[in-house]
Coordinates of N, CA and C in Angstrom, one line a residue:
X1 N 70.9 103.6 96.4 CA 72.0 102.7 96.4 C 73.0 103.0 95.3
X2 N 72.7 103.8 94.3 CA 73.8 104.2 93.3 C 74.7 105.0 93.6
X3 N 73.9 105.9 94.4 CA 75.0 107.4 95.2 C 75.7 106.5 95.8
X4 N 75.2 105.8 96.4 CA 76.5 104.9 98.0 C 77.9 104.5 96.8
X5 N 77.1 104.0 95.7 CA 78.4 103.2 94.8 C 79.1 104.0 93.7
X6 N 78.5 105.5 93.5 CA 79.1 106.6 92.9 C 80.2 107.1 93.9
X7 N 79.9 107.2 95.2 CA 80.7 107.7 96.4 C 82.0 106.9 96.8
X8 N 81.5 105.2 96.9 CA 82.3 104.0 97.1 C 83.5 105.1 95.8
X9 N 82.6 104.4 94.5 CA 84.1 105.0 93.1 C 84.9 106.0 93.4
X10 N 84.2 107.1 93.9 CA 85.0 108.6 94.1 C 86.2 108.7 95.6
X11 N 85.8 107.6 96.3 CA 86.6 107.5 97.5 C 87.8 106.2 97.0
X12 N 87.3 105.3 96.2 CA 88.3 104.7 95.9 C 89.2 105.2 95.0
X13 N 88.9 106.1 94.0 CA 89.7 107.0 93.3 C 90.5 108.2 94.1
X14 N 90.3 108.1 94.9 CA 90.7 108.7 95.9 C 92.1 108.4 96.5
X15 N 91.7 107.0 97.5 CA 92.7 106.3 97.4 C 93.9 106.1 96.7
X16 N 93.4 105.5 95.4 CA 94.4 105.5 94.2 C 95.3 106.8 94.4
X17 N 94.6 107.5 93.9 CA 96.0 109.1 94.2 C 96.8 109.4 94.9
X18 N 95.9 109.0 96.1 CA 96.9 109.1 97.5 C 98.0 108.2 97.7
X19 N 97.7 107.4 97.1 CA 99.1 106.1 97.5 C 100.2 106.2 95.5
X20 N 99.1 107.0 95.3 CA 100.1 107.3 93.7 C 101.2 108.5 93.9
X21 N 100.7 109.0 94.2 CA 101.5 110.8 93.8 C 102.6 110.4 94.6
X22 N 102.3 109.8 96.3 CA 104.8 110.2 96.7 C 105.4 108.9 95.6
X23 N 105.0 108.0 94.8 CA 105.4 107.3 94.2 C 106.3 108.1 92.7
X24 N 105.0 108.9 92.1 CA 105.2 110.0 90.8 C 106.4 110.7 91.4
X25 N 106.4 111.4 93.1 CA 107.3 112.4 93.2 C 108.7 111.8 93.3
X26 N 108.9 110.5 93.4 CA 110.0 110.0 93.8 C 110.7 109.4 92.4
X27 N 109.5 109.3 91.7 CA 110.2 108.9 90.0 C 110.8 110.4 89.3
X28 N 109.8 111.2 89.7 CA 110.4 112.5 89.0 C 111.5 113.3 89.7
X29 N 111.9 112.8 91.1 CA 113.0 113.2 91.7 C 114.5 112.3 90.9
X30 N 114.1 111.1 90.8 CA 114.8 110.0 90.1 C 115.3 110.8 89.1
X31 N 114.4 111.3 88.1 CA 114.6 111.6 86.5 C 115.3 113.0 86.6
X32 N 115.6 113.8 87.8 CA 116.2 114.7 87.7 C 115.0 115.9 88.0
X33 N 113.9 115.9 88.2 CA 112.8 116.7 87.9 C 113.1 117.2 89.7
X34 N 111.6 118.4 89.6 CA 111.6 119.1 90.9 C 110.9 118.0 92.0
X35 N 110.8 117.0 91.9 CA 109.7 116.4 92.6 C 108.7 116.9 92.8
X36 N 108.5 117.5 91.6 CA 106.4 117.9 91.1 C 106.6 119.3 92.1
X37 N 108.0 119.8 92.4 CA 107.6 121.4 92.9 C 108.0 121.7 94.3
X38 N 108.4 119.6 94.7 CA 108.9 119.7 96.3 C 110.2 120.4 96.7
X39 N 110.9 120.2 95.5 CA 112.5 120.5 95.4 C 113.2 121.3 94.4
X40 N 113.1 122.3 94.5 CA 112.9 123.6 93.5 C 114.9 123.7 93.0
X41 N 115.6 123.2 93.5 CA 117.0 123.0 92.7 C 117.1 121.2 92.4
X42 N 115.9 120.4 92.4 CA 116.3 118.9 91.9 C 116.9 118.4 93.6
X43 N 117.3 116.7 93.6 CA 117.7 116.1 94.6 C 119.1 116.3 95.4
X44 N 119.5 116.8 94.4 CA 120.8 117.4 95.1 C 120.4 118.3 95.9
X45 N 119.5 119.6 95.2 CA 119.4 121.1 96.2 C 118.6 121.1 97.4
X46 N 118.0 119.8 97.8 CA 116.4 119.7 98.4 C 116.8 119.3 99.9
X47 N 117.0 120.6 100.4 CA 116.7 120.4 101.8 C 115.2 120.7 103.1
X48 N 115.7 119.7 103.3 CA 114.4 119.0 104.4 C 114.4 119.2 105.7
X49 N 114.0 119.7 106.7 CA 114.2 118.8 108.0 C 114.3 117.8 108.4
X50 N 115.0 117.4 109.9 CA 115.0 116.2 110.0 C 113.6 115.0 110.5
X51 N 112.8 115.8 110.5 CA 111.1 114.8 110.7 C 110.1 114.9 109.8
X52 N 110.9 116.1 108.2 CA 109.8 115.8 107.4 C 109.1 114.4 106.5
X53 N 110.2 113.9 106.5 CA 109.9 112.3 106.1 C 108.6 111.7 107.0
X54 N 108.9 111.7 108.7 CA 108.0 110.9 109.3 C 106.6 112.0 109.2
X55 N 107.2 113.4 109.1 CA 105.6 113.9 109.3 C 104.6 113.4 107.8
X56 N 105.3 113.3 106.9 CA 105.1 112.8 105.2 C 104.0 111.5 105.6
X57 N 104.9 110.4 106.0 CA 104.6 109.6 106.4 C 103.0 109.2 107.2
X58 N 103.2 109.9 108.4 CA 102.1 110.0 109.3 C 100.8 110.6 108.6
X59 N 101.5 111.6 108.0 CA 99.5 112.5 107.5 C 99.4 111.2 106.2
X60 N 100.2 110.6 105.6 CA 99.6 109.9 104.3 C 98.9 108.6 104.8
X61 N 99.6 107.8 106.1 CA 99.3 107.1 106.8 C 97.6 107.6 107.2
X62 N 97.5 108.6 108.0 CA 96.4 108.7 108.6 C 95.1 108.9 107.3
X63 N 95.7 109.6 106.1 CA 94.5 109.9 105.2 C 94.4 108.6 104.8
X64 N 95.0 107.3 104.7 CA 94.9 106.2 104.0 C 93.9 105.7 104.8
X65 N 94.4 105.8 106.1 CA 93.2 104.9 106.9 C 92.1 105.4 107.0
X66 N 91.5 106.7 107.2 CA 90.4 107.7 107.0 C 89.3 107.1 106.1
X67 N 90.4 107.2 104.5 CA 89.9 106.6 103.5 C 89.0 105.2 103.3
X68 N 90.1 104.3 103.9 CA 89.9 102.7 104.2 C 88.5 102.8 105.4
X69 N 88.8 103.6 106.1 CA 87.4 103.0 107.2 C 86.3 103.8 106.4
X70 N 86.1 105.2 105.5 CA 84.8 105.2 104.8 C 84.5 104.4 103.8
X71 N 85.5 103.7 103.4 CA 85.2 102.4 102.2 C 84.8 101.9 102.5
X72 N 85.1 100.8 103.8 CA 84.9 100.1 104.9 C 83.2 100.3 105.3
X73 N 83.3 101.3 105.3 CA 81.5 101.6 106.1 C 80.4 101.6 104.8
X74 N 81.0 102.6 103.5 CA 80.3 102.1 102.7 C 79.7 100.8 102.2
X75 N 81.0 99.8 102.0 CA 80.6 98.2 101.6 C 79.7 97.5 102.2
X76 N 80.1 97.9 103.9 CA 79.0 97.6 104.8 C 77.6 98.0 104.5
X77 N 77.4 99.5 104.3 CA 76.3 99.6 104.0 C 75.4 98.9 102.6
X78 N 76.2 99.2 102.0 CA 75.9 98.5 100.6 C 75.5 97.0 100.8
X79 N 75.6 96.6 101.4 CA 75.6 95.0 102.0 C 74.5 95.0 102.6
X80 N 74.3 96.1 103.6 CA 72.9 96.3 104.7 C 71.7 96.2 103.5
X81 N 72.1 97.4 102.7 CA 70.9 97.9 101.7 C 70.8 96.2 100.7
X82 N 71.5 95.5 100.0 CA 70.9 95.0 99.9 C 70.6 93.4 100.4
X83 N 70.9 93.4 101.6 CA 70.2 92.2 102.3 C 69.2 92.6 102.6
X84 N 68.4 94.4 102.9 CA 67.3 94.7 103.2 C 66.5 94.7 102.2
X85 N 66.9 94.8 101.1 CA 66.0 94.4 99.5 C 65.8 93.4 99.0
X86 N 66.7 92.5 99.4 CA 66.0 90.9 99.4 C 65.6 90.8 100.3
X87 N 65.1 90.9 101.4 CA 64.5 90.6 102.7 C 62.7 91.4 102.3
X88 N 63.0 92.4 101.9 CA 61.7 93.1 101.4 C 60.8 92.3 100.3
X89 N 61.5 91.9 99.4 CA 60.9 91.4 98.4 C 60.7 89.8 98.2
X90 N 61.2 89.0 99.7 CA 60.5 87.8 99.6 C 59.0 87.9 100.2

């Protein structure tokens, strides 16, 4: 039961990053910076295609949810294990 809640921590830290970092790249594009290496002449120099936004979007989208339904299944389990340990030990 501790691995399940060592793993829950590491996936929820997980999380956190993932919904942190386009946040960091968009303050350090703000501040004049490369956006952490996106944009190698700053916001002025930074050209894109026109669907790299939605493709951005879509894979961050999909790893959030990936993330959210192993969270999801862990809690569940964590839940299973211990309604089955009180159920054992009455």
């Amino acid at each position: 039961m501790t691995l399940v809640r060592i793993i829950l921590g590491i996936l929820l830290a997980l999380l956190l990053a993932v919904v942190a970092v386009p946040g960091a790249v968009l303050v350090d594009l703000v501040n004049g910076g490369t956006g952490l290496g996106l944009c190698e002449q700053g916001l002025g120099g930074c050209t894109t295609g026109v669907f790299a936004g939605t493709e951005l979007l879509i894979i961050l989208t999909g790893i959030i949810a990936l993330l959210a339904a192993l969270i999801a299944g862990l809690v569940r389990l964590l839940r299973w294990l211990g309604n089955r340990r009180r159920s054992v030990s009455l």
